[in-house]
């Protein structure tokens, strides 16, 4: 089991709470006396531990919101790029989705294929099938188009 500061702090906080509980229930007279004698110090240590836990939670929430915001910004840019495609380019992308495949052999001299490759919607895999090259569709584009199938029409 891998330990880090957050786990150690959480375990320490639980330990302090159990000490307070056992002192409150008077399970052990010595422990109750110790807690009442050093209550100020124990409360400060508990509050410090709780502050670290809250700080970690806030950082995690901020990071998750930032990732969501970054994804939505990327999604907006992807939406604009897909809307600006010509009918022929959208048809090529729909071939990937209709066949539910990641790779497809396309004619490299086609202008639509060249444009899709230049905007990184499809990537040449290095494989050749006769006179055609095999291209792979971008995985983020596939996810976007699966969530928004009407974007191509």
PDB file of C-alpha atoms in Angstrom:
ATOM      1  CA  UNK A   1       0.000   0.000   0.000  1.00  0.00           C
ATOM      2  CA  UNK A   2       1.471   3.299  -1.087  1.00  0.00           C
ATOM      3  CA  UNK A   3       1.405   6.087   1.485  1.00  0.00           C
ATOM      4  CA  UNK A   4       1.526   9.760   0.763  1.00  0.00           C
ATOM      5  CA  UNK A   5       0.935  12.869   2.839  1.00  0.00           C
ATOM      6  CA  UNK A   6      -2.806  13.015   2.118  1.00  0.00           C
ATOM      7  CA  UNK A   7      -3.379   9.414   3.215  1.00  0.00           C
ATOM      8  CA  UNK A   8      -1.199   9.810   6.298  1.00  0.00           C
ATOM      9  CA  UNK A   9      -3.022  13.012   7.237  1.00  0.00           C
ATOM     10  CA  UNK A  10      -6.442  11.380   6.797  1.00  0.00           C
ATOM     11  CA  UNK A  11      -5.393   8.418   8.954  1.00  0.00           C
ATOM     12  CA  UNK A  12      -3.982  10.798  11.580  1.00  0.00           C
ATOM     13  CA  UNK A  13      -7.241  12.788  11.586  1.00  0.00           C
ATOM     14  CA  UNK A  14      -9.290   9.610  12.079  1.00  0.00           C
ATOM     15  CA  UNK A  15      -6.928   8.603  14.885  1.00  0.00           C
ATOM     16  CA  UNK A  16      -7.434  11.960  16.634  1.00  0.00           C
ATOM     17  CA  UNK A  17     -11.214  11.650  16.272  1.00  0.00           C
ATOM     18  CA  UNK A  18     -11.089   8.169  17.819  1.00  0.00           C
ATOM     19  CA  UNK A  19      -9.029   9.527  20.714  1.00  0.00           C
ATOM     20  CA  UNK A  20     -11.664  12.229  21.318  1.00  0.00           C
ATOM     21  CA  UNK A  21     -14.453   9.652  21.101  1.00  0.00           C
ATOM     22  CA  UNK A  22     -12.833   7.252  23.536  1.00  0.00           C
ATOM     23  CA  UNK A  23     -12.060  10.116  25.941  1.00  0.00           C
ATOM     24  CA  UNK A  24     -15.649  11.369  25.693  1.00  0.00           C
ATOM     25  CA  UNK A  25     -17.050   7.891  26.375  1.00  0.00           C
ATOM     26  CA  UNK A  26     -14.631   7.512  29.312  1.00  0.00           C
ATOM     27  CA  UNK A  27     -13.330   4.168  28.057  1.00  0.00           C
ATOM     28  CA  UNK A  28      -9.931   4.712  29.656  1.00  0.00           C
ATOM     29  CA  UNK A  29      -9.487   7.088  32.594  1.00  0.00           C
ATOM     30  CA  UNK A  30      -5.835   7.798  31.747  1.00  0.00           C
ATOM     31  CA  UNK A  31      -6.715   8.711  28.164  1.00  0.00           C
ATOM     32  CA  UNK A  32      -9.575  10.932  29.346  1.00  0.00           C
ATOM     33  CA  UNK A  33      -7.230  12.721  31.733  1.00  0.00           C
ATOM     34  CA  UNK A  34      -4.618  13.162  28.993  1.00  0.00           C
ATOM     35  CA  UNK A  35      -7.190  14.606  26.570  1.00  0.00           C
ATOM     36  CA  UNK A  36      -8.580  17.016  29.171  1.00  0.00           C
ATOM     37  CA  UNK A  37      -5.053  18.113  30.175  1.00  0.00           C
ATOM     38  CA  UNK A  38      -3.827  18.724  26.590  1.00  0.00           C
ATOM     39  CA  UNK A  39      -7.147  19.580  24.971  1.00  0.00           C
ATOM     40  CA  UNK A  40      -5.979  22.911  23.495  1.00  0.00           C
ATOM     41  CA  UNK A  41      -2.964  21.359  21.810  1.00  0.00           C
ATOM     42  CA  UNK A  42      -4.974  18.382  20.537  1.00  0.00           C
ATOM     43  CA  UNK A  43      -7.677  20.667  19.135  1.00  0.00           C
ATOM     44  CA  UNK A  44      -5.062  22.760  17.317  1.00  0.00           C
ATOM     45  CA  UNK A  45      -3.436  19.658  15.821  1.00  0.00           C
ATOM     46  CA  UNK A  46      -6.854  18.325  14.780  1.00  0.00           C
ATOM     47  CA  UNK A  47      -7.785  21.636  13.169  1.00  0.00           C
ATOM     48  CA  UNK A  48      -4.461  21.732  11.324  1.00  0.00           C
ATOM     49  CA  UNK A  49      -5.044  18.210  10.028  1.00  0.00           C
ATOM     50  CA  UNK A  50      -8.596  19.133   8.998  1.00  0.00           C
ATOM     51  CA  UNK A  51      -7.275  22.241   7.220  1.00  0.00           C
ATOM     52  CA  UNK A  52      -4.938  20.071   5.122  1.00  0.00           C
ATOM     53  CA  UNK A  53      -7.822  17.735   4.239  1.00  0.00           C
ATOM     54  CA  UNK A  54     -10.047  20.662   3.203  1.00  0.00           C
ATOM     55  CA  UNK A  55      -7.208  22.228   1.199  1.00  0.00           C
ATOM     56  CA  UNK A  56      -6.662  18.956  -0.694  1.00  0.00           C
ATOM     57  CA  UNK A  57     -10.402  18.718  -1.415  1.00  0.00           C
ATOM     58  CA  UNK A  58     -10.482  22.294  -2.751  1.00  0.00           C
ATOM     59  CA  UNK A  59      -7.458  21.637  -4.981  1.00  0.00           C
ATOM     60  CA  UNK A  60      -9.118  18.479  -6.373  1.00  0.00           C
ATOM     61  CA  UNK A  61     -12.347  20.374  -7.104  1.00  0.00           C
ATOM     62  CA  UNK A  62     -10.441  23.194  -8.823  1.00  0.00           C
ATOM     63  CA  UNK A  63      -8.476  20.715 -10.928  1.00  0.00           C
ATOM     64  CA  UNK A  64     -11.638  18.880 -11.973  1.00  0.00           C
ATOM     65  CA  UNK A  65     -13.353  22.168 -12.937  1.00  0.00           C
ATOM     66  CA  UNK A  66     -10.286  23.249 -14.920  1.00  0.00           C
ATOM     67  CA  UNK A  67     -10.232  19.941 -16.787  1.00  0.00           C
ATOM     68  CA  UNK A  68     -13.946  20.287 -17.548  1.00  0.00           C
ATOM     69  CA  UNK A  69     -13.409  23.864 -18.760  1.00  0.00           C
ATOM     70  CA  UNK A  70     -10.432  22.848 -20.909  1.00  0.00           C
ATOM     71  CA  UNK A  71     -12.480  20.020 -22.418  1.00  0.00           C
ATOM     72  CA  UNK A  72     -15.364  22.374 -23.201  1.00  0.00           C
ATOM     73  CA  UNK A  73     -12.976  24.877 -24.840  1.00  0.00           C
ATOM     74  CA  UNK A  74     -11.451  22.065 -26.900  1.00  0.00           C
ATOM     75  CA  UNK A  75     -14.966  20.907 -27.746  1.00  0.00           C
ATOM     76  CA  UNK A  76     -15.902  24.403 -28.991  1.00  0.00           C
ATOM     77  CA  UNK A  77     -12.869  24.532 -31.251  1.00  0.00           C
ATOM     78  CA  UNK A  78     -13.671  21.049 -32.549  1.00  0.00           C
ATOM     79  CA  UNK A  79     -17.275  22.087 -33.212  1.00  0.00           C
ATOM     80  CA  UNK A  80     -16.156  25.102 -35.231  1.00  0.00           C
ATOM     81  CA  UNK A  81     -13.728  22.994 -37.266  1.00  0.00           C
ATOM     82  CA  UNK A  82     -16.373  20.351 -38.024  1.00  0.00           C
ATOM     83  CA  UNK A  83     -18.939  23.001 -39.026  1.00  0.00           C
ATOM     84  CA  UNK A  84     -16.474  24.577 -41.452  1.00  0.00           C
ATOM     85  CA  UNK A  85     -15.841  21.304 -43.328  1.00  0.00           C
ATOM     86  CA  UNK A  86     -17.131  20.841 -46.852  1.00  0.00           C
ATOM     87  CA  UNK A  87     -19.703  18.206 -47.773  1.00  0.00           C
ATOM     88  CA  UNK A  88     -17.020  15.929 -49.244  1.00  0.00           C
ATOM     89  CA  UNK A  89     -14.887  16.118 -46.086  1.00  0.00           C
ATOM     90  CA  UNK A  90     -17.889  15.358 -43.882  1.00  0.00           C
ATOM     91  CA  UNK A  91     -18.696  12.379 -46.117  1.00  0.00           C
ATOM     92  CA  UNK A  92     -15.197  10.967 -45.596  1.00  0.00           C
ATOM     93  CA  UNK A  93     -15.551  11.314 -41.819  1.00  0.00           C
ATOM     94  CA  UNK A  94     -18.973   9.669 -41.916  1.00  0.00           C
ATOM     95  CA  UNK A  95     -17.381   6.637 -43.617  1.00  0.00           C
ATOM     96  CA  UNK A  96     -15.335   6.062 -40.463  1.00  0.00           C
ATOM     97  CA  UNK A  97     -18.380   6.371 -38.227  1.00  0.00           C
ATOM     98  CA  UNK A  98     -20.759   4.303 -40.359  1.00  0.00           C
ATOM     99  CA  UNK A  99     -18.295   1.411 -40.611  1.00  0.00           C
ATOM    100  CA  UNK A 100     -17.271   1.873 -36.937  1.00  0.00           C
ATOM    101  CA  UNK A 101     -13.588   1.566 -37.796  1.00  0.00           C
ATOM    102  CA  UNK A 102     -10.503   3.528 -36.791  1.00  0.00           C
ATOM    103  CA  UNK A 103      -8.496   3.037 -40.000  1.00  0.00           C
ATOM    104  CA  UNK A 104      -9.552   3.339 -43.624  1.00  0.00           C
ATOM    105  CA  UNK A 105      -7.752   3.253 -46.978  1.00  0.00           C
ATOM    106  CA  UNK A 106      -8.193   6.586 -48.777  1.00  0.00           C
ATOM    107  CA  UNK A 107      -6.802   8.095 -51.958  1.00  0.00           C
ATOM    108  CA  UNK A 108      -3.993  10.474 -50.835  1.00  0.00           C
ATOM    109  CA  UNK A 109      -4.363  12.806 -53.849  1.00  0.00           C
ATOM    110  CA  UNK A 110      -7.945  13.692 -52.926  1.00  0.00           C
ATOM    111  CA  UNK A 111      -8.150  17.335 -51.775  1.00  0.00           C
ATOM    112  CA  UNK A 112     -10.603  16.511 -48.987  1.00  0.00           C
ATOM    113  CA  UNK A 113      -8.284  13.818 -47.614  1.00  0.00           C
ATOM    114  CA  UNK A 114      -5.329  16.218 -47.776  1.00  0.00           C
ATOM    115  CA  UNK A 115      -7.300  18.893 -45.915  1.00  0.00           C
ATOM    116  CA  UNK A 116      -8.472  16.475 -43.194  1.00  0.00           C
ATOM    117  CA  UNK A 117      -4.875  15.350 -42.765  1.00  0.00           C
ATOM    118  CA  UNK A 118      -3.616  18.944 -42.546  1.00  0.00           C
ATOM    119  CA  UNK A 119      -6.070  19.834 -39.756  1.00  0.00           C
ATOM    120  CA  UNK A 120      -5.136  16.585 -37.955  1.00  0.00           C
ATOM    121  CA  UNK A 121      -8.588  14.972 -38.176  1.00  0.00           C
ATOM    122  CA  UNK A 122      -7.011  11.961 -39.873  1.00  0.00           C
ATOM    123  CA  UNK A 123      -3.413  10.756 -39.628  1.00  0.00           C
ATOM    124  CA  UNK A 124      -1.457   8.673 -42.124  1.00  0.00           C
ATOM    125  CA  UNK A 125      -0.448   5.396 -40.465  1.00  0.00           C
ATOM    126  CA  UNK A 126       2.412   4.669 -42.858  1.00  0.00           C
ATOM    127  CA  UNK A 127       0.618   1.665 -44.326  1.00  0.00           C
ATOM    128  CA  UNK A 128      -0.245   1.447 -48.013  1.00  0.00           C
ATOM    129  CA  UNK A 129      -3.095  -0.562 -49.547  1.00  0.00           C
ATOM    130  CA  UNK A 130      -2.552  -0.682 -53.305  1.00  0.00           C
ATOM    131  CA  UNK A 131      -2.700   2.904 -54.579  1.00  0.00           C
ATOM    132  CA  UNK A 132      -4.323   4.127 -51.376  1.00  0.00           C
ATOM    133  CA  UNK A 133      -2.825   5.092 -48.040  1.00  0.00           C
ATOM    134  CA  UNK A 134      -4.348   3.999 -44.764  1.00  0.00           C
ATOM    135  CA  UNK A 135      -5.461   6.841 -42.492  1.00  0.00           C
ATOM    136  CA  UNK A 136      -6.535   6.708 -38.836  1.00  0.00           C
ATOM    137  CA  UNK A 137      -9.197   9.061 -37.471  1.00  0.00           C
ATOM    138  CA  UNK A 138      -8.424  11.150 -34.379  1.00  0.00           C
ATOM    139  CA  UNK A 139      -9.895   9.468 -31.241  1.00  0.00           C
ATOM    140  CA  UNK A 140     -11.148  12.749 -29.736  1.00  0.00           C
ATOM    141  CA  UNK A 141     -12.967  13.491 -32.983  1.00  0.00           C
ATOM    142  CA  UNK A 142     -14.562  10.031 -32.897  1.00  0.00           C
ATOM    143  CA  UNK A 143     -15.805  10.618 -29.331  1.00  0.00           C
ATOM    144  CA  UNK A 144     -17.168  14.031 -30.290  1.00  0.00           C
ATOM    145  CA  UNK A 145     -18.932  12.708 -33.389  1.00  0.00           C
ATOM    146  CA  UNK A 146     -20.397   9.759 -31.479  1.00  0.00           C
ATOM    147  CA  UNK A 147     -21.855  12.171 -28.919  1.00  0.00           C
ATOM    148  CA  UNK A 148     -22.995  14.597 -31.642  1.00  0.00           C
ATOM    149  CA  UNK A 149     -23.885  12.483 -34.693  1.00  0.00           C
ATOM    150  CA  UNK A 150     -25.772  15.336 -36.392  1.00  0.00           C
ATOM    151  CA  UNK A 151     -22.604  17.449 -36.584  1.00  0.00           C
ATOM    152  CA  UNK A 152     -21.777  15.899 -39.954  1.00  0.00           C
ATOM    153  CA  UNK A 153     -25.166  16.649 -41.508  1.00  0.00           C
TER     154      UNK A 153
END
